[in-house]
mmCIF file of C-alpha atoms in Angstrom:
data_model
loop_
_atom_site.group_PDB
_atom_site.id
_atom_site.type_symbol
_atom_site.label_atom_id
_atom_site.label_comp_id
_atom_site.label_asym_id
_atom_site.label_seq_id
_atom_site.Cartn_x
_atom_site.Cartn_y
_atom_site.Cartn_z
ATOM 1 C CA MET A 652 -1.452 12.608 7.594
ATOM 2 C CA GLN A 653 -2.581 11.118 4.326
ATOM 3 C CA PHE A 654 -6.128 9.874 3.828
ATOM 4 C CA GLY A 655 -7.379 7.743 1.005
ATOM 5 C CA ILE A 656 -9.080 4.576 -0.127
ATOM 6 C CA PHE A 657 -7.967 1.098 -1.088
ATOM 7 C CA SER A 658 -9.666 -1.543 -3.169
ATOM 8 C CA VAL A 659 -9.421 -5.322 -3.103
ATOM 9 C CA SER A 660 -10.826 -5.360 -6.680
ATOM 10 C CA ASP A 661 -13.516 -7.962 -6.064
ATOM 11 C CA ILE A 662 -16.331 -8.502 -8.553
ATOM 12 C CA THR A 663 -19.372 -9.382 -6.468
ATOM 13 C CA ALA A 664 -23.052 -9.527 -7.357
ATOM 14 C CA ASP A 665 -25.161 -6.707 -5.951
ATOM 15 C CA PRO A 666 -27.487 -8.576 -3.555
ATOM 16 C CA THR A 667 -30.204 -5.932 -3.904
ATOM 17 C CA SER A 668 -30.419 -6.073 -7.693
ATOM 18 C CA GLY A 669 -28.808 -9.372 -8.626
ATOM 19 C CA HIS A 670 -26.515 -7.593 -11.095
ATOM 20 C CA THR A 671 -22.970 -8.946 -11.414
ATOM 21 C CA PRO A 672 -20.704 -6.367 -13.052
ATOM 22 C CA SER A 673 -18.456 -7.429 -15.891
ATOM 23 C CA GLU A 674 -14.713 -7.114 -15.598
ATOM 24 C CA ALA A 675 -14.873 -4.193 -18.030
ATOM 25 C CA GLU A 676 -17.435 -2.401 -15.840
ATOM 26 C CA LYS A 677 -15.318 -2.799 -12.711
ATOM 27 C CA ILE A 678 -12.102 -1.679 -14.404
ATOM 28 C CA ARG A 679 -13.780 1.473 -15.737
ATOM 29 C CA ALA A 680 -15.401 2.039 -12.338
ATOM 30 C CA ALA A 681 -12.019 1.883 -10.601
ATOM 31 C CA VAL A 682 -10.758 4.749 -12.743
ATOM 32 C CA THR A 683 -13.885 6.787 -12.005
ATOM 33 C CA ILE A 684 -13.522 6.103 -8.283
ATOM 34 C CA ALA A 685 -9.855 7.093 -8.215
ATOM 35 C CA LYS A 686 -10.509 10.346 -10.068
ATOM 36 C CA HIS A 687 -13.405 11.154 -7.744
ATOM 37 C CA ALA A 688 -11.194 10.458 -4.733
ATOM 38 C CA GLU A 689 -8.893 13.230 -5.911
ATOM 39 C CA ASP A 690 -11.860 15.517 -6.623
ATOM 40 C CA VAL A 691 -13.163 15.222 -3.047
ATOM 41 C CA GLY A 692 -9.758 15.975 -1.534
ATOM 42 C CA LEU A 693 -8.355 12.568 -0.663
ATOM 43 C CA ASP A 694 -4.635 11.911 -0.919
ATOM 44 C CA VAL A 695 -4.202 8.234 -1.857
ATOM 45 C CA TYR A 696 -5.739 5.584 -4.084
ATOM 46 C CA ALA A 697 -4.445 2.019 -3.643
ATOM 47 C CA ILE A 698 -5.306 -1.145 -5.565
ATOM 48 C CA GLY A 699 -4.637 -4.766 -4.665
ATOM 49 C CA GLU A 700 -3.092 -7.473 -6.813
ATOM 50 C CA HIS A 701 -4.916 -10.706 -7.657
ATOM 51 C CA HIS A 702 -4.576 -13.263 -10.413
ATOM 52 C CA ASN A 703 -7.854 -15.151 -10.163
ATOM 53 C CA PRO A 704 -11.610 -14.590 -10.414
ATOM 54 C CA PRO A 705 -13.579 -12.919 -8.911
ATOM 55 C CA PHE A 706 -10.877 -10.220 -8.840
ATOM 56 C CA TRP A 707 -9.806 -8.060 -11.756
ATOM 57 C CA SER A 708 -6.561 -6.320 -10.697
ATOM 58 C CA SER A 709 -3.876 -8.566 -12.146
ATOM 59 C CA SER A 710 -1.826 -5.585 -13.409
ATOM 60 C CA PRO A 711 -1.715 -2.754 -10.859
ATOM 61 C CA THR A 712 0.985 -0.827 -12.717
ATOM 62 C CA THR A 713 -1.133 -0.610 -15.868
ATOM 63 C CA THR A 714 -4.150 0.540 -13.876
ATOM 64 C CA LEU A 715 -2.228 3.083 -11.825
ATOM 65 C CA ALA A 716 -0.399 4.485 -14.845
ATOM 66 C CA TYR A 717 -3.722 5.085 -16.578
ATOM 67 C CA ILE A 718 -5.057 6.823 -13.464
ATOM 68 C CA ALA A 719 -1.850 8.847 -13.124
ATOM 69 C CA ALA A 720 -2.407 10.282 -16.590
ATOM 70 C CA GLN A 721 -5.838 11.558 -15.520
ATOM 71 C CA THR A 722 -4.990 12.942 -12.072
ATOM 72 C CA GLU A 723 -2.641 15.614 -10.793
ATOM 73 C CA ARG A 724 -2.215 15.207 -7.053
ATOM 74 C CA LEU A 725 -3.337 11.716 -6.058
ATOM 75 C CA ILE A 726 -0.685 9.372 -4.651
ATOM 76 C CA LEU A 727 -1.018 5.979 -6.331
ATOM 77 C CA SER A 728 -0.229 2.892 -4.304
ATOM 78 C CA THR A 729 -0.720 -0.838 -4.180
ATOM 79 C CA ALA A 730 -2.502 -2.881 -1.598
ATOM 80 C CA THR A 731 -0.699 -5.352 -2.057
ATOM 81 C CA THR A 732 2.229 -5.970 -4.422
ATOM 82 C CA LEU A 733 3.031 -9.692 -4.221
ATOM 83 C CA ILE A 734 6.704 -9.733 -3.279
ATOM 84 C CA THR A 735 6.638 -13.535 -3.129
ATOM 85 C CA THR A 736 5.508 -14.438 -6.652
ATOM 86 C CA ASN A 737 6.594 -11.412 -8.676
ATOM 87 C CA ASP A 738 10.161 -11.223 -9.924
ATOM 88 C CA PRO A 739 11.953 -8.464 -7.966
ATOM 89 C CA VAL A 740 13.666 -7.344 -11.176
ATOM 90 C CA LYS A 741 10.294 -6.768 -12.831
ATOM 91 C CA ILE A 742 8.939 -4.971 -9.759
ATOM 92 C CA ALA A 743 12.001 -2.696 -9.791
ATOM 93 C CA GLU A 744 11.542 -1.850 -13.457
ATOM 94 C CA ASP A 745 7.757 -1.479 -13.488
ATOM 95 C CA TYR A 746 7.417 0.735 -10.435
ATOM 96 C CA ALA A 747 10.406 2.919 -11.317
ATOM 97 C CA MET A 748 8.730 3.466 -14.681
ATOM 98 C CA LEU A 749 5.440 4.297 -12.948
ATOM 99 C CA GLN A 750 7.344 6.644 -10.655
ATOM 100 C CA HIS A 751 8.635 8.570 -13.678
ATOM 101 C CA LEU A 752 5.288 8.659 -15.467
ATOM 102 C CA SER A 753 3.421 9.866 -12.375
ATOM 103 C CA GLY A 754 5.980 12.476 -11.358
ATOM 104 C CA GLY A 755 6.823 10.592 -8.187
ATOM 105 C CA ARG A 756 3.227 9.988 -7.091
ATOM 106 C CA VAL A 757 3.686 6.300 -6.365
ATOM 107 C CA ASP A 758 4.530 3.995 -3.482
ATOM 108 C CA LEU A 759 3.954 0.312 -2.733
ATOM 109 C CA ILE A 760 2.634 -1.951 -0.016
ATOM 110 C CA MET A 761 4.599 -5.195 -0.186
ATOM 111 C CA GLY A 762 2.927 -8.358 1.008
ATOM 112 C CA ARG A 763 2.415 -12.072 0.533
ATOM 113 C CA GLY A 764 -1.270 -11.835 -0.360
ATOM 114 C CA ASN A 765 -4.036 -14.120 0.829
ATOM 115 C CA THR A 766 -4.532 -16.454 -2.141
ATOM 116 C CA GLY A 767 -2.568 -19.659 -1.617
ATOM 117 C CA PRO A 768 -2.898 -21.066 -5.177
ATOM 118 C CA VAL A 769 -1.073 -18.046 -6.614
ATOM 119 C CA TYR A 770 2.256 -19.633 -5.635
ATOM 120 C CA PRO A 771 2.190 -22.590 -8.059
ATOM 121 C CA TRP A 772 0.647 -20.389 -10.762
ATOM 122 C CA PHE A 773 3.930 -18.480 -10.760
ATOM 123 C CA GLY A 774 6.181 -21.467 -10.136
ATOM 124 C CA LYS A 775 6.675 -20.883 -6.404
ATOM 125 C CA ASP A 776 6.219 -23.037 -3.307
ATOM 126 C CA ILE A 777 3.805 -21.643 -0.713
ATOM 127 C CA ARG A 778 5.832 -23.352 2.006
ATOM 128 C CA GLN A 779 8.609 -20.891 1.146
ATOM 129 C CA GLY A 780 6.356 -17.849 1.374
ATOM 130 C CA LEU A 781 8.210 -16.082 4.171
ATOM 131 C CA PRO A 782 11.749 -16.802 2.911
ATOM 132 C CA LEU A 783 10.636 -15.637 -0.548
ATOM 133 C CA ALA A 784 9.335 -12.371 0.899
ATOM 134 C CA ILE A 785 12.590 -11.749 2.739
ATOM 135 C CA GLU A 786 14.971 -12.638 -0.100
ATOM 136 C CA ASN A 787 12.981 -10.994 -2.881
ATOM 137 C CA TYR A 788 12.704 -7.719 -1.038
ATOM 138 C CA ALA A 789 16.407 -7.726 -0.196
ATOM 139 C CA LEU A 790 17.097 -7.921 -3.936
ATOM 140 C CA LEU A 791 14.507 -5.266 -4.825
ATOM 141 C CA HIS A 792 15.954 -2.906 -2.235
ATOM 142 C CA LYS A 793 19.412 -3.389 -3.735
ATOM 143 C CA LEU A 794 18.240 -2.979 -7.339
ATOM 144 C CA TRP A 795 16.777 0.446 -6.575
ATOM 145 C CA ARG A 796 19.876 1.691 -4.776
ATOM 146 C CA GLU A 797 22.820 0.340 -6.752
ATOM 147 C CA ASP A 798 23.479 1.008 -10.430
ATOM 148 C CA VAL A 799 25.177 -2.344 -10.952
ATOM 149 C CA VAL A 800 24.056 -5.377 -8.981
ATOM 150 C CA ASP A 801 25.720 -8.726 -8.430
ATOM 151 C CA TRP A 802 23.353 -11.090 -6.678
ATOM 152 C CA GLU A 803 23.032 -14.713 -5.760
ATOM 153 C CA GLY A 804 20.196 -16.118 -3.703
ATOM 154 C CA LYS A 805 18.130 -19.248 -3.263
ATOM 155 C CA PHE A 806 15.002 -18.535 -5.286
ATOM 156 C CA ARG A 807 16.117 -17.069 -8.603
ATOM 157 C CA THR A 808 18.989 -17.202 -11.042
ATOM 158 C CA PRO A 809 22.033 -15.116 -10.099
ATOM 159 C CA LEU A 810 22.580 -11.611 -11.446
ATOM 160 C CA GLN A 811 25.955 -10.372 -12.631
ATOM 161 C CA GLY A 812 26.554 -6.759 -13.545
ATOM 162 C CA PHE A 813 22.820 -6.096 -13.836
ATOM 163 C CA THR A 814 21.271 -2.629 -13.990
ATOM 164 C CA SER A 815 17.549 -2.148 -13.451
ATOM 165 C CA THR A 816 16.163 0.514 -15.785
ATOM 166 C CA PRO A 817 14.925 3.134 -15.561
ATOM 167 C CA ARG A 818 16.721 4.234 -12.439
ATOM 168 C CA PRO A 819 14.392 5.572 -9.744
ATOM 169 C CA LEU A 820 13.156 9.099 -10.373
ATOM 170 C CA ASP A 821 15.583 11.671 -8.905
ATOM 171 C CA GLY A 822 17.715 8.801 -7.601
ATOM 172 C CA VAL A 823 15.173 8.113 -4.839
ATOM 173 C CA ALA A 824 13.392 4.758 -4.737
ATOM 174 C CA PRO A 825 9.610 4.568 -4.324
ATOM 175 C CA PHE A 826 8.610 4.462 -0.676
ATOM 176 C CA VAL A 827 7.732 0.970 0.528
ATOM 177 C CA TRP A 828 5.238 -0.113 3.172
ATOM 178 C CA HIS A 829 5.302 -3.735 4.317
ATOM 179 C CA GLY A 830 1.792 -5.023 4.872
ATOM 180 C CA SER A 831 0.767 -7.870 7.137
ATOM 181 C CA ILE A 832 -2.242 -8.969 9.124
ATOM 182 C CA ARG A 833 -0.546 -11.626 11.234
ATOM 183 C CA THR A 834 3.197 -12.073 10.655
ATOM 184 C CA PRO A 835 5.735 -10.561 13.074
ATOM 185 C CA GLU A 836 8.582 -11.370 10.676
ATOM 186 C CA ILE A 837 7.141 -8.838 8.217
ATOM 187 C CA ALA A 838 6.980 -6.178 10.931
ATOM 188 C CA GLU A 839 10.619 -7.010 11.643
ATOM 189 C CA GLN A 840 11.466 -6.685 7.947
ATOM 190 C CA ALA A 841 9.864 -3.246 7.740
ATOM 191 C CA ALA A 842 11.784 -2.126 10.813
ATOM 192 C CA TYR A 843 15.106 -3.502 9.555
ATOM 193 C CA TYR A 844 14.993 -1.402 6.400
ATOM 194 C CA GLY A 845 13.441 1.662 8.016
ATOM 195 C CA ASP A 846 10.420 1.303 5.733
ATOM 196 C CA GLY A 847 6.756 1.802 6.609
ATOM 197 C CA PHE A 848 4.439 -0.807 8.110
ATOM 198 C CA PHE A 849 0.813 -1.063 7.003
ATOM 199 C CA ALA A 850 -1.875 -2.978 8.897
ATOM 200 C CA ASN A 851 -5.085 -3.409 6.912
ATOM 201 C CA ASN A 852 -7.124 -3.211 10.142
ATOM 202 C CA ILE A 853 -10.391 -4.549 8.728
ATOM 203 C CA PHE A 854 -10.726 -8.164 9.848
ATOM 204 C CA TRP A 855 -9.668 -8.508 13.490
ATOM 205 C CA PRO A 856 -9.878 -6.475 16.710
ATOM 206 C CA LYS A 857 -7.568 -3.483 16.743
ATOM 207 C CA GLU A 858 -5.609 -5.005 19.620
ATOM 208 C CA HIS A 859 -4.366 -7.695 17.236
ATOM 209 C CA TYR A 860 -2.817 -5.095 14.944
ATOM 210 C CA GLN A 861 -1.588 -3.130 17.923
ATOM 211 C CA ARG A 862 0.783 -5.972 18.826
ATOM 212 C CA LEU A 863 2.302 -6.002 15.332
ATOM 213 C CA ILE A 864 2.643 -2.223 15.210
ATOM 214 C CA ASP A 865 4.188 -2.053 18.680
ATOM 215 C CA LEU A 866 6.734 -4.681 17.618
ATOM 216 C CA TYR A 867 7.506 -2.718 14.454
ATOM 217 C CA ARG A 868 7.994 0.516 16.402
ATOM 218 C CA GLN A 869 10.337 -1.123 18.916
ATOM 219 C CA ARG A 870 12.443 -2.773 16.229
ATOM 220 C CA PHE A 871 12.500 0.394 14.093
ATOM 221 C CA ALA A 872 14.218 2.098 17.011
ATOM 222 C CA HIS A 873 16.459 -0.925 17.620
ATOM 223 C CA TYR A 874 17.879 -0.656 14.105
ATOM 224 C CA GLY A 875 18.701 3.004 14.615
ATOM 225 C CA HIS A 876 16.140 4.639 12.342
ATOM 226 C CA GLY A 877 14.709 6.890 15.048
ATOM 227 C CA THR A 878 12.481 6.665 18.083
ATOM 228 C CA PRO A 879 9.471 4.329 18.167
ATOM 229 C CA GLU A 880 7.267 7.390 17.679
ATOM 230 C CA GLN A 881 9.095 8.195 14.444
ATOM 231 C CA ALA A 882 8.240 4.878 12.779
ATOM 232 C CA ILE A 883 5.984 5.173 9.707
ATOM 233 C CA VAL A 884 2.616 3.492 10.273
ATOM 234 C CA GLY A 885 -0.385 3.107 7.990
ATOM 235 C CA LEU A 886 -3.811 1.718 8.830
ATOM 236 C CA GLY A 887 -6.719 0.420 6.839
ATOM 237 C CA GLY A 888 -10.332 0.744 7.819
ATOM 238 C CA GLN A 889 -13.822 0.041 6.607
ATOM 239 C CA VAL A 890 -16.866 2.307 6.706
ATOM 240 C CA PHE A 891 -20.334 2.798 5.317
ATOM 241 C CA MET A 892 -22.106 6.063 6.081
ATOM 242 C CA SER A 893 -25.427 7.809 5.903
ATOM 243 C CA ALA A 894 -26.726 10.952 7.582
ATOM 244 C CA ASN A 895 -28.851 8.706 9.772
ATOM 245 C CA SER A 896 -27.060 5.737 11.345
ATOM 246 C CA GLN A 897 -30.149 3.507 11.097
ATOM 247 C CA ASP A 898 -30.300 4.158 7.361
ATOM 248 C CA ALA A 899 -26.620 3.242 7.016
ATOM 249 C CA VAL A 900 -27.187 -0.087 8.765
ATOM 250 C CA ARG A 901 -30.279 -0.841 6.726
ATOM 251 C CA GLN A 902 -28.570 -0.017 3.430
ATOM 252 C CA PHE A 903 -25.329 -1.869 4.126
ATOM 253 C CA ARG A 904 -26.728 -5.015 5.767
ATOM 254 C CA PRO A 905 -27.494 -6.978 2.567
ATOM 255 C CA TYR A 906 -24.007 -6.239 1.239
ATOM 256 C CA PHE A 907 -22.400 -7.294 4.489
ATOM 257 C CA ASP A 908 -24.478 -10.458 4.753
ATOM 258 C CA ASN A 909 -23.438 -11.582 1.264
ATOM 259 C CA ALA A 910 -19.851 -10.328 1.165
ATOM 260 C CA PRO A 911 -17.498 -13.092 -0.015
ATOM 261 C CA VAL A 912 -15.029 -12.506 2.811
ATOM 262 C CA TYR A 913 -17.254 -12.411 5.884
ATOM 263 C CA GLY A 914 -20.780 -12.999 4.624
ATOM 264 C CA HIS A 915 -22.844 -15.708 6.316
ATOM 265 C CA GLY A 916 -20.628 -15.408 9.381
ATOM 266 C CA PRO A 917 -20.910 -13.009 12.340
ATOM 267 C CA SER A 918 -23.756 -10.522 12.317
ATOM 268 C CA LEU A 919 -23.127 -6.977 11.169
ATOM 269 C CA GLU A 920 -23.474 -5.814 14.759
ATOM 270 C CA ASP A 921 -21.019 -8.395 16.123
ATOM 271 C CA PHE A 922 -18.485 -7.762 13.372
ATOM 272 C CA SER A 923 -18.711 -4.002 13.912
ATOM 273 C CA GLU A 924 -18.022 -4.506 17.598
ATOM 274 C CA MET A 925 -15.108 -6.894 17.043
ATOM 275 C CA THR A 926 -13.394 -5.000 14.210
ATOM 276 C CA PRO A 927 -12.981 -1.372 13.064
ATOM 277 C CA LEU A 928 -15.875 -1.725 10.585
ATOM 278 C CA THR A 929 -18.060 1.319 11.269
ATOM 279 C CA VAL A 930 -21.522 1.549 9.757
ATOM 280 C CA GLY A 931 -23.333 4.676 10.809
ATOM 281 C CA SER A 932 -23.311 8.449 10.649
ATOM 282 C CA PRO A 933 -20.286 10.519 9.623
ATOM 283 C CA GLN A 934 -19.850 11.568 13.243
ATOM 284 C CA GLN A 935 -19.682 7.940 14.355
ATOM 285 C CA VAL A 936 -16.922 7.321 11.830
ATOM 286 C CA ILE A 937 -15.068 10.439 12.981
ATOM 287 C CA ASP A 938 -15.304 9.418 16.622
ATOM 288 C CA ARG A 939 -14.112 5.887 16.034
ATOM 289 C CA TYR A 940 -11.196 6.679 13.748
ATOM 290 C CA ALA A 941 -10.036 9.699 15.723
ATOM 291 C CA ALA A 942 -9.708 7.270 18.626
ATOM 292 C CA MET A 943 -7.349 4.990 16.660
ATOM 293 C CA ARG A 944 -4.480 7.142 17.906
ATOM 294 C CA GLU A 945 -5.187 5.953 21.447
ATOM 295 C CA THR A 946 -4.408 2.398 20.341
ATOM 296 C CA PHE A 947 -1.707 2.867 17.711
ATOM 297 C CA GLY A 948 -0.116 6.231 18.502
ATOM 298 C CA ASP A 949 0.332 8.970 15.918
ATOM 299 C CA TYR A 950 0.425 7.493 12.445
ATOM 300 C CA GLN A 951 0.903 8.663 8.879
ATOM 301 C CA ARG A 952 -1.717 7.120 6.578
ATOM 302 C CA GLN A 953 -5.368 6.091 6.899
ATOM 303 C CA LEU A 954 -7.003 4.212 4.021
ATOM 304 C CA PHE A 955 -10.639 3.121 3.869
ATOM 305 C CA LEU A 956 -12.242 0.220 2.025
ATOM 306 C CA ILE A 957 -15.524 1.409 0.524
ATOM 307 C CA ASP A 958 -15.980 -0.218 -2.892
ATOM 308 C CA HIS A 959 -16.403 -3.933 -2.234
ATOM 309 C CA ALA A 960 -19.134 -6.536 -1.619
ATOM 310 C CA GLY A 961 -21.184 -5.585 -4.674
ATOM 311 C CA LEU A 962 -21.801 -1.945 -3.812
ATOM 312 C CA PRO A 963 -22.808 -0.138 -7.023
ATOM 313 C CA LEU A 964 -20.652 2.653 -8.415
ATOM 314 C CA LYS A 965 -23.251 5.315 -7.609
ATOM 315 C CA THR A 966 -23.184 4.316 -3.937
ATOM 316 C CA VAL A 967 -19.383 4.246 -3.806
ATOM 317 C CA LEU A 968 -19.201 7.758 -5.241
ATOM 318 C CA GLU A 969 -21.753 8.928 -2.668
ATOM 319 C CA GLN A 970 -19.621 7.394 0.072
ATOM 320 C CA LEU A 971 -16.618 9.266 -1.300
ATOM 321 C CA ASP A 972 -18.570 12.518 -1.155
ATOM 322 C CA ILE A 973 -19.291 11.947 2.533
ATOM 323 C CA LEU A 974 -15.755 10.796 3.278
ATOM 324 C CA GLY A 975 -14.107 13.734 1.541
ATOM 325 C CA GLY A 976 -16.681 16.350 2.459
ATOM 326 C CA GLU A 977 -17.598 15.536 6.054
ATOM 327 C CA VAL A 978 -15.265 12.974 7.592
ATOM 328 C CA VAL A 979 -11.687 13.498 6.454
ATOM 329 C CA PRO A 980 -11.556 17.285 7.021
ATOM 330 C CA VAL A 981 -12.520 16.745 10.655
ATOM 331 C CA LEU A 982 -10.165 13.786 11.099
ATOM 332 C CA ARG A 983 -7.299 15.873 9.698
ATOM 333 C CA LYS A 984 -7.880 18.499 12.356
ATOM 334 C CA GLU A 985 -8.466 16.098 15.231
ATOM 335 C CA LEU A 986 -5.468 13.887 14.482
ATOM 336 C CA ALA A 987 -3.233 16.958 14.061
ATOM 337 C CA GLN A 988 -4.075 18.225 17.535
ATOM 338 C CA GLY A 989 -1.503 17.158 20.099
ATOM 339 C CA ARG A 990 0.636 15.448 17.471
ATOM 340 C CA GLY A 991 4.208 15.249 18.717
ATOM 341 C CA ALA A 992 6.684 17.603 17.076
ATOM 342 C CA ALA A 993 9.026 14.684 16.361
ATOM 343 C CA VAL A 994 6.376 12.607 14.592
ATOM 344 C CA PRO A 995 7.238 12.564 10.882
ATOM 345 C CA ASP A 996 4.802 13.542 8.170
ATOM 346 C CA ALA A 997 3.551 10.947 5.730
ATOM 347 C CA PRO A 998 6.242 10.182 3.137
ATOM 348 C CA THR A 999 6.073 11.918 -0.231
ATOM 349 C CA HIS A 1000 8.510 11.799 -3.102
ATOM 350 C CA ASP A 1001 9.273 15.518 -2.991
ATOM 351 C CA ALA A 1002 10.015 15.436 0.742
ATOM 352 C CA ARG A 1003 12.274 12.428 0.374
ATOM 353 C CA VAL A 1004 14.172 14.073 -2.473
ATOM 354 C CA ARG A 1005 14.772 17.106 -0.256
ATOM 355 C CA GLU A 1006 16.106 14.822 2.476
ATOM 356 C CA VAL A 1007 18.665 13.448 0.046
ATOM 357 C CA TYR A 1008 19.718 16.563 -1.888
ATOM 358 C CA GLY A 1009 18.585 19.530 0.176
ATOM 359 C CA ASP A 1010 18.387 22.507 -2.177
ATOM 360 C CA GLY A 1011 20.778 20.920 -4.665
ATOM 361 C CA PRO A 1012 19.854 19.292 -7.957
ATOM 362 C CA ALA A 1013 18.476 15.773 -7.886
ATOM 363 C CA ARG A 1014 20.006 12.968 -9.867
ATOM 364 C CA GLU A 1015 19.151 12.659 -13.546
ATOM 365 C CA ALA A 1016 20.412 9.280 -14.700
ATOM 366 C CA ARG A 1017 22.171 9.682 -18.049
ATOM 367 C CA PRO A 1018 23.688 6.517 -19.541
ATOM 368 C CA ARG A 1019 27.219 6.598 -20.906
ATOM 369 C CA ALA A 1020 28.170 4.719 -24.044
ATOM 370 C CA ASN A 1021 28.498 1.039 -23.206
ATOM 371 C CA ARG A 1022 27.945 -2.402 -24.651
ATOM 372 C CA GLY A 1023 24.674 -2.825 -22.810
ATOM 373 C CA ASP A 1024 25.900 -5.647 -20.582
ATOM 374 C CA ASN A 1025 27.165 -3.348 -17.797
ATOM 375 C CA LEU A 1026 30.283 -5.462 -17.336
ATOM 376 C CA SER A 1027 32.790 -3.079 -18.880
ATOM 377 C CA GLY A 1028 32.926 -0.509 -16.067
ATOM 378 C CA PRO A 1029 31.723 0.365 -12.563
ATOM 379 C CA SER A 1030 28.553 2.106 -13.738
ATOM 380 C CA PRO A 1031 26.792 2.505 -17.059
ATOM 381 C CA TYR A 1032 25.867 6.083 -16.084
ATOM 382 C CA GLN A 1033 27.731 9.334 -16.543
ATOM 383 C CA ASP A 1034 27.433 10.551 -12.979
ATOM 384 C CA ALA A 1035 29.855 9.147 -10.439
ATOM 385 C CA PRO A 1036 28.601 6.002 -8.736
ATOM 386 C CA ALA A 1037 27.437 6.457 -5.177
ATOM 387 C CA PRO A 1038 29.823 5.373 -2.407
ATOM 388 C CA ALA A 1039 29.315 1.843 -1.158
ATOM 389 C CA GLY A 1040 26.469 1.621 1.321
ATOM 390 C CA SER A 1041 24.829 4.866 0.268
ATOM 391 C CA ALA A 1042 21.834 5.847 -1.784
ATOM 392 C CA PHE A 1043 23.118 8.793 -3.809
ATOM 393 C CA GLY A 1044 24.191 10.927 -0.876
ATOM 394 C CA VAL A 1045 22.277 9.414 2.005
ATOM 395 C CA ALA A 1046 23.337 6.361 3.967
ATOM 396 C CA ALA A 1047 21.225 3.469 2.801
ATOM 397 C CA ALA A 1048 19.106 1.480 5.203
ATOM 398 C CA ARG A 1049 20.439 -1.960 6.014
#
């Protein structure tokens, strides 16, 4: 399994001090947090995408590229990439570039986001949110797997003889998770392509997410990608820890009570009972998240939200120390015990390259001489184009 953290990139006043960080403070803090996540032994750092105050992460690729240059092992992801309002061509180019710069340490969680006004800001109609997600991802999937793309859809201008550059590193596209908190069509989309499904698992009872994940597993098998147990599942979570559970509750309560998402709503105790939020000792967190397998089955990725609601950087780094030093090592062992032999490991670039090429050399895309419009031949690259319906040696997902 992979363990890590994700951030929603909110800028919230600290209710205990009254201090509201600047955007510059929060951007620098995100880099510090990501680097510390690697230092304490976590596997993944993921950042959301927003285009409005009080959030700062309007350019995840820039942020993740900067972090990639200062880390060696950390997998860099998004939580979420807006497949509805971003141009699929730009997503294809930006994340392939990030894939190259990071040495393959990148994947994406695709989603529609939770900020309705973002649609008109980017010239889109929110009433078309689901059709946009379906069509845009179909194009993105094609752009990463075919050297030359002809495309005509409903929501963007047609493409003729278009090549997205750079080509994916080693001829293998970044791994994609489809994230949703409520939409069965997105679970269906993830299953159709044989991609991963990510449930953020922080707002509602786990049984709500269980229904989506069960649907995804069933449809993953229906489309011939493997058994339901072989589907690739990721979960979010939310924790705040102290050696003494009473201290954890006392310290976190003012942040919970004033959090922009759920502040001034249910009590901390009620919310902790209704959702996977766990505020307490490290052992309480271990017990609760080790039990997630009973609800969701064996899964591949667990991310925690720990840097929101105005928590100061010092506190977030302390939480990372506990998570990496006391919680995750135990969860790794507990969730490995009894894990089915057929359950796949979490996806990594190196493993996926081996699946495609075995011990042979991976693709290195080398352009041939051409006019630059890609219309003068079957491929602008020197290596032979892949057979129709394949992704450089491996049958492509639908």
